[in-house]
Coordinates of C-alpha atoms and ligand atoms in Angstrom, one line a residue:
X6 CA 96.0 83.2 91.3
X7 CA 95.9 85.6 88.8
X8 CA 95.3 89.0 89.6
X9 CA 95.1 92.9 87.6
X10 CA 93.5 95.7 87.3
X11 CA 90.5 95.4 84.5
X12 CA 92.0 94.5 81.1
X13 CA 96.2 93.9 82.5
X14 CA 95.7 90.5 80.5
X15 CA 94.2 87.8 83.0
X16 CA 91.5 86.1 80.3
X17 CA 94.6 86.7 77.7
X18 CA 97.6 85.1 80.2
X19 CA 95.3 82.3 81.4
X20 CA 94.7 80.4 77.8
X21 CA 98.0 80.1 77.5
X22 CA 98.8 79.0 80.7
X23 CA 95.5 76.4 80.6
X24 CA 97.3 75.3 76.5
X25 CA 100.8 74.3 79.1
X26 CA 99.3 73.3 82.3
X27 CA 96.7 71.9 81.9
X28 CA 95.1 73.7 85.0
X29 CA 91.3 74.2 85.7
X30 CA 90.5 77.8 84.7
X31 CA 88.8 79.2 87.1
X32 CA 87.1 82.9 85.9
X33 CA 84.5 84.4 88.0
X34 CA 84.0 87.3 84.6
X35 CA 83.6 83.6 82.7
X36 CA 81.1 82.1 85.6
X37 CA 79.3 85.4 85.9
X38 CA 79.0 85.8 82.2
X39 CA 77.3 82.8 81.8
X40 CA 74.9 82.8 84.1
X41 CA 74.0 86.6 82.5
X42 CA 73.3 85.0 79.0
X43 CA 71.8 81.5 80.6
X44 CA 69.9 83.7 82.5
X45 CA 69.1 81.9 85.5
X46 CA 68.6 83.1 88.8
X47 CA 72.1 84.8 89.4
X48 CA 72.4 85.5 86.2
X49 CA 70.2 87.9 87.3
X50 CA 70.9 89.7 90.2
X51 CA 74.5 90.3 89.0
X52 CA 73.4 92.0 85.5
X53 CA 72.7 94.9 87.0
X54 CA 76.6 95.2 89.2
X55 CA 78.7 93.7 85.9
X56 CA 76.7 96.2 83.8
X57 CA 77.3 99.1 86.1
X58 CA 81.1 98.4 86.8
X59 CA 80.6 97.2 90.1
X60 CA 81.6 93.8 92.5
X61 CA 78.7 91.6 92.5
X62 CA 77.7 90.7 96.4
X63 CA 80.7 88.4 97.8
X64 CA 77.9 85.9 98.7
X65 CA 76.8 85.0 94.9
X66 CA 81.0 84.9 93.5
X67 CA 82.1 83.1 96.7
X68 CA 79.1 80.2 96.3
X69 CA 80.0 80.0 92.7
X70 CA 84.1 79.9 93.0
X71 CA 84.0 77.6 95.7
X72 CA 81.3 75.0 94.1
X73 CA 84.0 74.7 91.3
X74 CA 86.9 74.7 93.3
X75 CA 85.2 70.9 94.8
X76 CA 85.5 69.5 92.0
X77 CA 87.8 66.4 91.0
X78 CA 89.0 68.0 87.9
X79 CA 90.7 70.9 90.1
X80 CA 91.2 68.3 92.7
X81 CA 93.2 66.8 90.4
X82 CA 94.6 69.1 87.4
X83 CA 95.1 71.9 90.1
X84 CA 93.4 75.4 89.4
X85 CA 94.1 79.2 88.0
X86 CA 91.5 81.5 89.9
X87 CA 91.1 84.5 87.5
X88 CA 89.5 87.5 89.0
X89 CA 88.6 86.1 92.5
X90 CA 89.4 87.1 95.3
X91 CA 88.5 90.6 94.4
X92 CA 87.8 91.3 98.2
X93 CA 89.2 91.3 101.3
X94 CA 86.0 89.2 102.7
X95 CA 87.0 86.8 99.7
X96 CA 90.3 86.6 100.2
X97 CA 89.5 85.8 103.9
X98 CA 86.4 82.8 102.7
X99 CA 89.6 80.9 101.3
X100 CA 91.9 81.4 104.0
X101 CA 89.2 80.0 105.9
X102 CA 89.1 77.2 104.3
X103 CA 92.4 76.5 103.7
X104 CA 92.3 77.4 100.2
X105 CA 96.3 78.7 98.8
X106 CA 97.3 79.1 95.6
X107 CA 101.2 78.3 95.0
X108 CA 101.7 81.8 93.8
X109 CA 99.9 85.2 93.4
X110 CA 100.4 86.6 89.8
X111 CA 99.9 90.3 89.3
X112 CA 99.9 91.7 86.1
X113 CA 100.9 96.0 86.0
X114 CA 99.6 98.0 83.7
X115 CA 99.7 101.7 83.2
X116 CA 96.1 103.2 83.4
X117 CA 96.1 105.1 79.4
X118 CA 97.0 101.8 78.4
X119 CA 94.0 100.0 80.2
X120 CA 91.2 102.0 78.9
X121 CA 92.5 101.7 75.7
X122 CA 92.2 97.9 75.8
X123 CA 89.2 97.7 77.2
X124 CA 87.7 99.9 74.1
X125 CA 88.6 97.7 71.7
X126 CA 88.3 94.3 73.2
X127 CA 86.2 91.8 71.3
X128 CA 84.9 88.5 72.2
X129 CA 84.1 85.2 70.1
X130 CA 80.8 84.3 71.7
X131 CA 81.9 80.4 70.0
X132 CA 85.1 79.7 70.9
X133 CA 85.7 82.4 74.1
X134 CA 88.8 83.4 72.6
X135 CA 89.7 87.2 73.3
X136 CA 90.5 89.7 70.5
X137 CA 92.1 93.5 70.4
X138 CA 90.6 95.7 67.0
X139 CA 94.2 97.0 66.9
X140 CA 96.4 94.3 68.8
X141 CA 94.9 90.9 68.5
X142 CA 92.4 91.6 65.1
X143 CA 90.5 88.5 64.6
X144 CA 92.1 85.9 62.1
X145 CA 88.9 85.4 59.3
X146 CA 86.1 87.6 58.5
X147 CA 83.7 84.9 59.5
X148 CA 85.2 85.6 62.9
X149 CA 85.1 88.9 62.8
X150 CA 81.6 89.0 61.9
X151 CA 80.1 87.4 64.8
X152 CA 82.8 89.5 67.5
X153 CA 80.7 90.8 70.6
X154 CA 81.7 93.4 72.7
X155 CA 81.6 93.5 76.6
X156 CA 78.4 95.5 78.1
X157 CA 80.7 96.7 80.5
X158 CA 83.7 97.7 78.4
X159 CA 82.6 101.3 77.5
X160 CA 85.2 104.0 78.9
X161 CA 83.0 105.3 81.9
X162 CA 82.6 102.2 83.1
X163 CA 86.2 101.0 82.9
X164 CA 87.0 103.9 84.9
X165 CA 84.4 102.9 87.6
X166 CA 86.1 99.5 87.5
X167 CA 89.7 100.9 87.2
X168 CA 88.8 102.7 90.7
X169 CA 87.2 99.6 92.6
X170 CA 90.3 97.5 91.7
X171 CA 93.1 99.9 93.1
X172 CA 90.8 99.9 95.9
X173 CA 90.3 96.8 96.9
X174 CA 94.1 95.5 95.9
X175 CA 96.2 96.2 99.2
X176 CA 93.5 94.0 101.0
X177 CA 94.4 91.4 98.7
X178 CA 97.7 91.8 98.7
X179 CA 98.0 91.7 102.4
X180 CA 96.7 87.9 102.8
X181 CA 99.8 86.9 99.8
X182 CA 102.2 89.1 99.8
X183 CA 105.1 86.4 100.6
X184 CA 103.9 84.2 97.2
X185 CA 102.9 87.5 95.1
X186 CA 105.0 88.0 92.0
X187 CA 104.4 91.3 90.1
X188 CA 104.9 91.2 86.5
X189 CA 104.8 94.2 83.9
X190 CA 102.1 93.6 81.9
X191 CA 102.5 96.2 79.5
X192 CA 104.3 93.9 77.1
X193 CA 103.9 91.8 74.2
X194 CA 101.8 88.9 75.6
X195 CA 104.2 86.2 74.3
X196 CA 106.8 88.5 76.7
X197 CA 104.4 88.0 79.7
X198 CA 103.7 84.8 79.4
X199 CA 107.4 83.9 79.3
X200 CA 107.3 85.8 82.3
X201 CA 104.5 83.8 84.2
X202 CA 105.9 80.2 82.2
X203 CA 108.7 80.3 84.0
X204 CA 107.6 81.1 87.7
X205 CA 105.3 78.4 87.0
X206 CA 107.6 75.8 85.7
X207 CA 109.6 76.6 88.9
X208 CA 106.7 75.9 91.1
X209 CA 105.9 72.9 89.1
X210 CA 110.0 71.4 90.0
X211 CA 109.9 72.5 93.3
X212 CA 106.4 70.4 93.8
X213 CA 108.3 67.3 92.2
X214 CA 111.3 67.7 94.5
X215 CA 109.1 67.3 97.5
X216 CA 107.2 64.7 96.2
X217 CA 110.5 62.7 95.5
X218 CA 111.2 63.9 98.8
X219 CA 108.2 62.5 100.7
X220 CA 108.5 59.2 98.7
X221 CA 112.4 59.0 99.5
X222 CA 112.5 59.9 103.1
X223 CA 112.5 56.4 105.5
X224 CA 108.9 55.8 107.6
X225 CA 110.6 56.0 111.0
X226 CA 111.3 59.7 112.6
X227 CA 109.8 61.4 109.3
X228 CA 106.5 63.8 109.3
X229 CA 104.9 63.1 105.6
X230 CA 103.9 66.0 103.8
X231 CA 99.3 66.1 103.4
X232 CA 98.5 69.9 102.8
X233 CA 97.1 71.3 105.9
X234 CA 94.1 71.6 103.7
X235 CA 93.5 67.6 104.7
X236 CA 93.9 67.5 108.4
X237 CA 91.2 66.1 110.6
X238 CA 88.5 68.5 112.1
X239 CA 91.4 71.1 112.4
X240 CA 89.9 74.9 113.0
X241 CA 92.6 77.7 112.6
X242 CA 94.9 79.1 115.3
X243 CA 93.0 80.4 118.2
X244 CA 93.1 84.2 118.2
X245 CA 93.3 86.0 121.6
X246 CA 96.3 84.2 122.8
X247 CA 97.8 87.4 124.2
X248 CA 94.9 87.7 126.5
X249 CA 95.7 85.9 129.8
X250 CA 94.3 83.6 131.4
X251 CA 93.2 81.8 128.7
X252 CA 89.6 81.4 127.9
X253 CA 88.3 77.3 128.6
X254 CA 87.9 77.5 125.0
X255 CA 90.6 78.1 124.2
X256 CA 92.6 75.7 126.3
X257 CA 90.0 72.9 125.2
X258 CA 91.5 73.7 121.8
X259 CA 94.9 73.0 122.4
X260 CA 94.3 70.5 124.6
X261 CA 92.3 68.9 121.5
X262 CA 94.9 69.6 119.5
X263 CA 98.2 67.9 121.3
X264 CA 95.3 64.6 121.8
X265 CA 94.8 64.5 118.8
X266 CA 98.5 64.5 117.0
X267 CA 99.5 62.2 120.2
X268 CA 97.0 59.4 119.2
X269 CA 97.8 59.5 115.7
X270 CA 100.8 58.9 116.2
X271 CA 101.0 56.7 118.6
X272 CA 98.3 54.3 116.8
X273 CA 100.9 54.8 113.8
X274 CA 103.2 52.2 115.7
X275 CA 105.3 55.7 116.7
X276 CA 106.6 54.5 120.2
X277 CA 109.8 58.1 121.7
X278 CA 107.4 60.8 121.3
X279 CA 107.3 64.5 122.4
X280 CA 104.8 67.2 122.6
X281 CA 106.3 70.8 122.7
X282 CA 103.2 73.3 123.6
X283 CA 104.1 76.8 124.4
X284 CA 101.1 79.0 124.9
X285 CA 102.0 81.4 126.6
X286 CA 99.7 79.7 129.9
X287 CA 102.6 77.1 129.2
X288 CA 105.6 78.6 129.0
X289 CA 107.6 78.5 131.7
X290 CA 109.6 81.6 131.0
X291 CA 106.7 84.1 131.4
X292 CA 105.1 84.9 134.2
X293 CA 101.8 83.9 133.8
X294 CA 103.0 80.4 133.5
X295 CA 100.3 78.0 134.8
X296 CA 100.8 74.7 136.2
X297 CA 97.2 73.6 135.8
X298 CA 97.2 73.7 132.9
X299 CA 99.9 71.5 132.3
X300 CA 98.0 69.3 134.6
X301 CA 94.4 69.3 132.9
X302 CA 96.6 68.9 129.6
X303 CA 98.0 65.4 130.9
X304 CA 94.8 64.4 132.5
X305 CA 92.8 64.7 128.9
X306 CA 95.9 62.9 127.0
X307 CA 95.9 60.1 130.0
X308 CA 92.1 59.6 130.0
X309 CA 91.9 59.1 126.6
X310 CA 94.2 56.6 126.3
X311 CA 92.9 55.1 129.0
X312 CA 89.5 55.1 127.7
X313 CA 91.0 52.8 125.0
X314 CA 91.9 50.4 127.3
X315 CA 95.5 51.0 127.8
X316 CA 97.0 51.5 131.1
X317 CA 98.9 54.3 131.9
X318 CA 101.5 55.9 133.9
X319 CA 102.0 59.5 134.5
X320 CA 105.8 60.1 136.0
X321 CA 106.5 63.7 136.9
X322 CA 110.8 63.6 137.7
X323 CA 111.4 63.6 141.8
X324 CA 113.2 65.7 143.8
X325 CA 117.0 66.3 142.9
X326 CA 120.2 66.8 144.5
X327 CA 120.6 65.5 148.4
X328 CA 120.1 67.2 152.2
X329 CA 120.2 71.3 151.3
X330 CA 120.7 71.1 147.6
X331 CA 117.8 69.1 147.1
X332 CA 115.0 70.3 145.2
X333 CA 113.2 69.9 141.9
X334 CA 112.9 72.6 138.9
X335 CA 110.4 75.3 140.1
X336 CA 107.1 74.9 137.7
X337 CA 107.0 70.7 138.2
X338 CA 107.8 71.6 142.6
X339 CA 104.1 69.8 144.1
X340 CA 103.0 68.3 140.6
X341 CA 102.9 65.2 141.6
X342 CA 100.8 65.5 144.6
X343 CA 98.6 67.8 142.7
X344 CA 98.2 64.6 140.2
X345 CA 97.5 62.5 143.3
X346 CA 94.5 64.9 144.3
X347 CA 93.2 65.6 140.8
X348 CA 89.3 64.0 139.6
X349 CA 90.4 61.5 137.6
X350 CA 86.9 60.7 136.7
X351 CA 83.8 59.2 138.2
X352 CA 84.7 55.5 137.1
X353 CA 87.8 55.6 138.9
X354 CA 90.3 55.5 136.7
X355 CA 93.0 56.5 139.2
X356 CA 94.6 53.2 140.6
X357 CA 93.4 50.9 137.7
X358 CA 93.7 52.5 134.3
X359 CA 95.8 55.5 135.2
X360 CA 98.8 55.0 138.1
X361 CA 101.3 57.8 139.1
X362 CA 105.3 57.5 138.7
X363 CA 108.7 58.7 138.8
X364 CA 111.4 58.8 136.0
X365 CA 113.5 56.0 136.5
X366 CA 113.5 52.0 134.9
X367 CA 112.0 51.0 138.3
X368 CA 108.4 52.8 137.7
X369 CA 108.1 50.6 134.5
X370 CA 106.1 48.0 135.2
X371 CA 104.3 45.0 133.0
X372 CA 101.0 45.9 132.8
X373 CA 101.6 49.2 131.8
X374 CA 100.8 50.3 128.1
X375 CA 101.6 53.8 128.0
X376 CA 104.0 56.2 130.0
X377 CA 103.6 60.3 130.0
X378 CA 106.5 62.2 131.3
X379 CA 105.8 65.3 132.6
X380 CA 107.9 68.1 131.8
X381 CA 111.3 66.1 132.4
X382 CA 114.2 68.7 132.8
X383 CA 117.4 68.7 133.0
X384 CA 119.6 70.5 135.5
X385 CA 122.9 71.3 136.8
X386 CA 124.1 68.2 138.7
X387 CA 121.3 66.3 138.0
X388 CA 121.0 65.1 134.9
X389 CA 117.4 63.2 134.2
X390 CA 118.8 61.7 131.1
X391 CA 120.1 59.0 132.5
X392 CA 117.2 57.8 134.4
X393 CA 114.8 58.4 131.4
X394 CA 117.4 56.4 129.1
X395 CA 117.0 53.3 131.8
X396 CA 112.9 54.2 131.7
X397 CA 113.2 54.1 127.6
X398 CA 114.9 50.7 127.8
X399 CA 112.4 49.2 129.7
X400 CA 109.7 50.4 128.6
X401 CA 110.6 48.5 125.3
X402 CA 108.3 49.4 121.9
X403 CA 105.7 50.7 124.5
X404 CA 105.0 54.2 123.7
X405 CA 106.7 56.8 126.0
X406 CA 105.4 60.3 125.5
X407 CA 107.6 63.1 126.9
X408 CA 105.2 66.3 127.6
X409 CA 107.2 69.7 127.6
X410 CA 110.2 68.4 127.6
X411 CA 113.3 70.6 128.5
X412 CA 116.6 68.3 128.1
X413 CA 118.7 70.8 127.4
X414 CA 121.2 71.8 129.9
X415 CA 120.5 74.5 132.1
X416 CA 122.7 76.7 134.0
X417 CA 122.2 76.1 138.2
X418 CA 122.2 78.5 141.1
X419 CA 125.8 78.5 140.1
X420 CA 125.7 79.5 136.7
X421 CA 127.7 77.0 135.7
X422 CA 126.5 74.5 132.8
X423 CA 127.0 71.1 133.2
X424 CA 129.2 70.1 130.4
X425 CA 130.3 66.5 130.5
X426 CA 128.5 63.8 128.2
X427 CA 126.6 67.2 127.2
X428 CA 126.7 65.8 122.9
X429 CA 125.7 62.2 124.1
X430 CA 122.7 63.9 126.3
X431 CA 121.9 65.8 123.6
X432 CA 121.9 63.1 120.9
X433 CA 119.6 60.6 123.1
X434 CA 117.1 63.6 123.9
X435 CA 116.9 63.9 120.0
X436 CA 115.5 60.6 119.5
X437 CA 112.6 62.0 120.3
X438 CA 109.8 62.8 117.7
X439 CA 108.0 65.8 117.3
X440 CA 104.6 64.4 117.3
X441 CA 103.4 68.2 118.4
X442 CA 104.6 71.8 118.8
X443 CA 103.2 75.2 118.8
X444 CA 105.1 78.3 119.3
X445 CA 103.6 81.9 119.7
X446 CA 106.1 84.0 117.5
X447 CA 107.5 87.5 118.9
X448 CA 110.6 90.2 117.8
X449 CA 113.4 89.0 119.8
X450 CA 114.1 89.8 122.9
X451 CA 110.2 90.3 123.0
X452 CA 107.1 88.9 124.7
X453 CA 104.4 91.3 123.0
X454 CA 102.9 91.7 120.5
X455 CA 102.4 88.2 118.8
X456 CA 103.8 88.4 115.2
X457 CA 103.0 84.7 114.4
X458 CA 103.3 81.1 115.2
X459 CA 104.7 77.9 114.3
X460 CA 102.4 74.7 114.5
X461 CA 103.4 70.8 113.3
X462 CA 100.4 68.0 114.5
X463 CA 101.6 65.1 113.6
X464 CA 101.6 63.6 110.7
X465 CA 101.4 67.4 109.1
X466 CA 103.8 69.8 108.1
X467 CA 105.3 72.5 110.2
X468 CA 102.7 76.0 109.5
X469 CA 104.6 79.2 109.4
X470 CA 101.1 82.1 110.8
X471 CA 101.7 85.3 110.6
X472 CA 99.0 87.3 112.9
X473 CA 96.8 89.9 110.7
X474 CA 94.7 93.2 112.6
X475 CA 91.5 93.1 110.8
X476 CA 89.8 96.5 110.2
X477 CA 87.2 95.1 112.5
X478 CA 89.6 94.8 115.0
X479 CA 89.7 91.6 115.4
X480 CA 92.6 89.2 114.2
X481 CA 93.2 86.5 112.3
X482 CA 96.7 83.6 111.5
X483 CA 97.4 83.4 108.0
X484 CA 99.3 80.8 106.9
X485 CA 102.9 82.0 105.2
X486 CA 104.9 78.9 104.4
X487 CA 104.9 75.4 105.6
X488 CA 108.3 73.0 106.3
X489 CA 108.6 69.0 106.5
X490 CA 111.8 70.3 109.2
X491 CA 111.1 72.3 111.3
X492 CA 112.3 76.0 110.0
X493 CA 115.0 77.8 111.3
X494 CA 115.1 81.5 112.6
X495 CA 116.5 82.5 108.8
X496 CA 113.5 80.5 107.1
X497 CA 111.0 82.0 109.0
X498 CA 112.6 85.5 108.7
X499 CA 112.0 84.7 104.7
X500 CA 109.0 84.0 105.1
X501 CA 107.7 87.2 106.5
X502 CA 109.3 89.2 105.0
X503 CA 108.0 87.6 101.8
X504 CA 111.4 86.4 100.2
X505 CA 112.2 82.9 98.0
X506 CA 112.9 79.6 99.8
X507 CA 116.2 79.2 99.9
X508 CA 117.7 82.8 99.0
X509 CA 121.1 82.8 99.0
X510 CA 121.1 85.7 101.2
X511 CA 120.1 85.2 104.7
X512 CA 118.5 87.8 106.5
X513 CA 119.7 89.2 109.7
X514 CA 117.8 88.0 112.2
X515 CA 115.2 90.2 113.8
X516 CA 112.4 88.2 113.9
X517 CA 113.2 86.0 116.9
X518 CA 111.3 83.7 119.2
X519 CA 112.4 82.3 122.9
X520 CA 115.4 81.8 120.2
X521 CA 117.4 79.8 123.2
X522 CA 114.7 77.3 123.4
X523 CA 113.7 77.2 119.9
Ligands
AP5_4 P1 86.1 89.8 84.8 O1 85.7 89.6 83.2 O2 87.3 89.3 85.6 O3 86.8 91.6 84.1 P2 88.3 92.5 84.8 O4 88.7 91.4 85.9 O5 87.7 93.9 84.5 O6 89.5 91.9 83.4 P3 88.6 91.5 82.0 O7 87.9 90.6 82.1 O8 88.3 92.6 81.8 O9 90.5 92.4 82.0 P4 91.5 90.8 81.6 O10 92.6 91.6 82.4 O11 91.0 89.4 81.8 O12 92.3 91.2 79.7 P5 91.7 90.3 79.0 O13 92.7 89.1 78.3 O14 90.5 90.0 78.3 O15 84.4 90.8 85.2 C1 83.8 91.0 84.9 C2 83.0 91.5 86.0 O16 82.2 90.3 87.0 C3 83.6 92.8 86.9 O17 83.1 94.0 86.5 C4 82.1 92.6 88.4 O18 81.1 92.9 88.2 C5 81.7 90.8 87.9 N1 82.7 89.9 89.3 C6 84.1 89.0 88.6 N2 84.4 88.6 89.5 C7 84.5 88.9 90.8 C8 84.5 88.5 91.5 N3 85.7 88.2 92.5 N4 83.7 89.3 93.1 C9 82.4 90.6 92.4 N5 82.5 90.1 91.3 C10 83.1 89.9 90.3 O19 92.6 91.9 77.9 C11 92.0 92.7 77.4 C12 92.1 93.2 76.4 O20 93.5 93.9 76.6 C13 91.9 92.2 74.7 O21 91.4 93.2 73.8 C14 93.2 92.0 75.0 O22 93.2 91.0 73.3 C15 94.3 92.7 74.9 N6 95.5 92.4 75.5 C16 95.8 91.5 76.3 N7 96.7 90.9 76.3 C17 97.8 92.2 75.7 C18 98.7 92.5 75.8 N8 100.2 92.2 76.1 N9 98.9 93.7 75.1 C19 98.4 93.9 74.5 N10 97.0 93.9 74.1 C20 96.6 92.9 75.3

């Protein structure tokens, strides 16, 4: 995407970029001028706005751009958007469609230079080439004779266009701040192009590296890097996640999101899976934790596999320890009972396609097809890993799905951590492949306000989002970056602060997100 004030040199640079990189150049100014000269309905509507130096209404321009972006050549060769988006509503339209550039270049030129450039600009109506009476005079008398002046290139209209540009620029910048590069446009066009060329060449090299790494990752345990754009039926992150209890709509959104990812994984033949979903209602570290939400999620996943004719065993670990020390980690207390009493549908799935059990080798019978384990967790002196291991060995090639496991050692009431065999346990825990991950992001040590979110849904990439308050009082999540592996806290810090990927200097972690369980 290339942006900048009127006459900052966008069109001039686009000519050079297209020549070198072969991108499809989409200039809303050019598209609109073509409509005006063809005297189409759109052209007739746009004409008065353009001649007055005002913005053409969003709906007209957005429809034109989205139609052009959807053509095959733009998909195959990549695109270069020039002069769009020009308002926050236009930027939002692209975000909603998950259309994001790799880089957002802003050409920076002082106002007085801009006015001179506009007033001296001439266009060749035959080739579309941009000239300037002084800076870039035409090559021949023949070309000179056919040059035209744009009707909006008078001093008065340029000032009006400049004003409108300034009013909108910041609103758009907030959407692209992490991929924005400002270039001094008040240099010769060759020097400006050299800077743009080096940026785009870097983007190209990164893209090639990414493709190579995707092609070289082994089948098991890896995720493909299909872009978020291609995710089936995904509707963006729901807003108002700090309103608790969550609305049914929000809960259904997450149930569906987890279900899709889990089904895609199982259909792809994955067998050791984990789901980590940490919305406030499912975060045991928050006092709004609701066991009912976890149970609903489990029921939806289990019934969906049962609908496919699979026999599902839903397993909850039993109480641990003996005598006065017996007990279960808090949020599982009573879970088994709740599962027994839950409504499992009218057609009697429970007892046939759905069975309730606990965790261990003895729970695996021949007829089971899928095992769903409800929040298995470790506690001091009662490590679940041995039972889990025996169970997965017995399950063989059948899928075992852990929902919100907590397999790191938890401190017991004595405050002592169990350390014996820790490495082996962690290694085993890591053998489960993440098929869904969702976590809200906060400043370190706080749980309000929500700053963003990290989401991964198999087989797509980890997506990092920033939560943005909108002037209308609503909020939205805008994507900052994507990662093929789970990003570290430093990666998240860098993306939030708009630093380039793999910057040599790491930020000290003032962002955090419950880092102990991240
Ligand atoms: P649009 O055509 O996009 O106009 P603009 O943004 O005002 O930009 P310009 O085309 O004037 O300048 P440029 O940056 O491309 O500079 P150029 O390379 O030509 O839009 C026109 C109108 O359409 C808008 O006002 C609006 O009404 C409507 N519109 C368009 N998009 C819209 C949207 N998204 N929403 C709503 N309405 C929309 O260079 C300028 C001159 O400087 C040339 O003479 C050139 O030779 C010279 N020059 C260039 N580079 C240099 C250099 N490095 N040194 C010296 N001279 C240079």
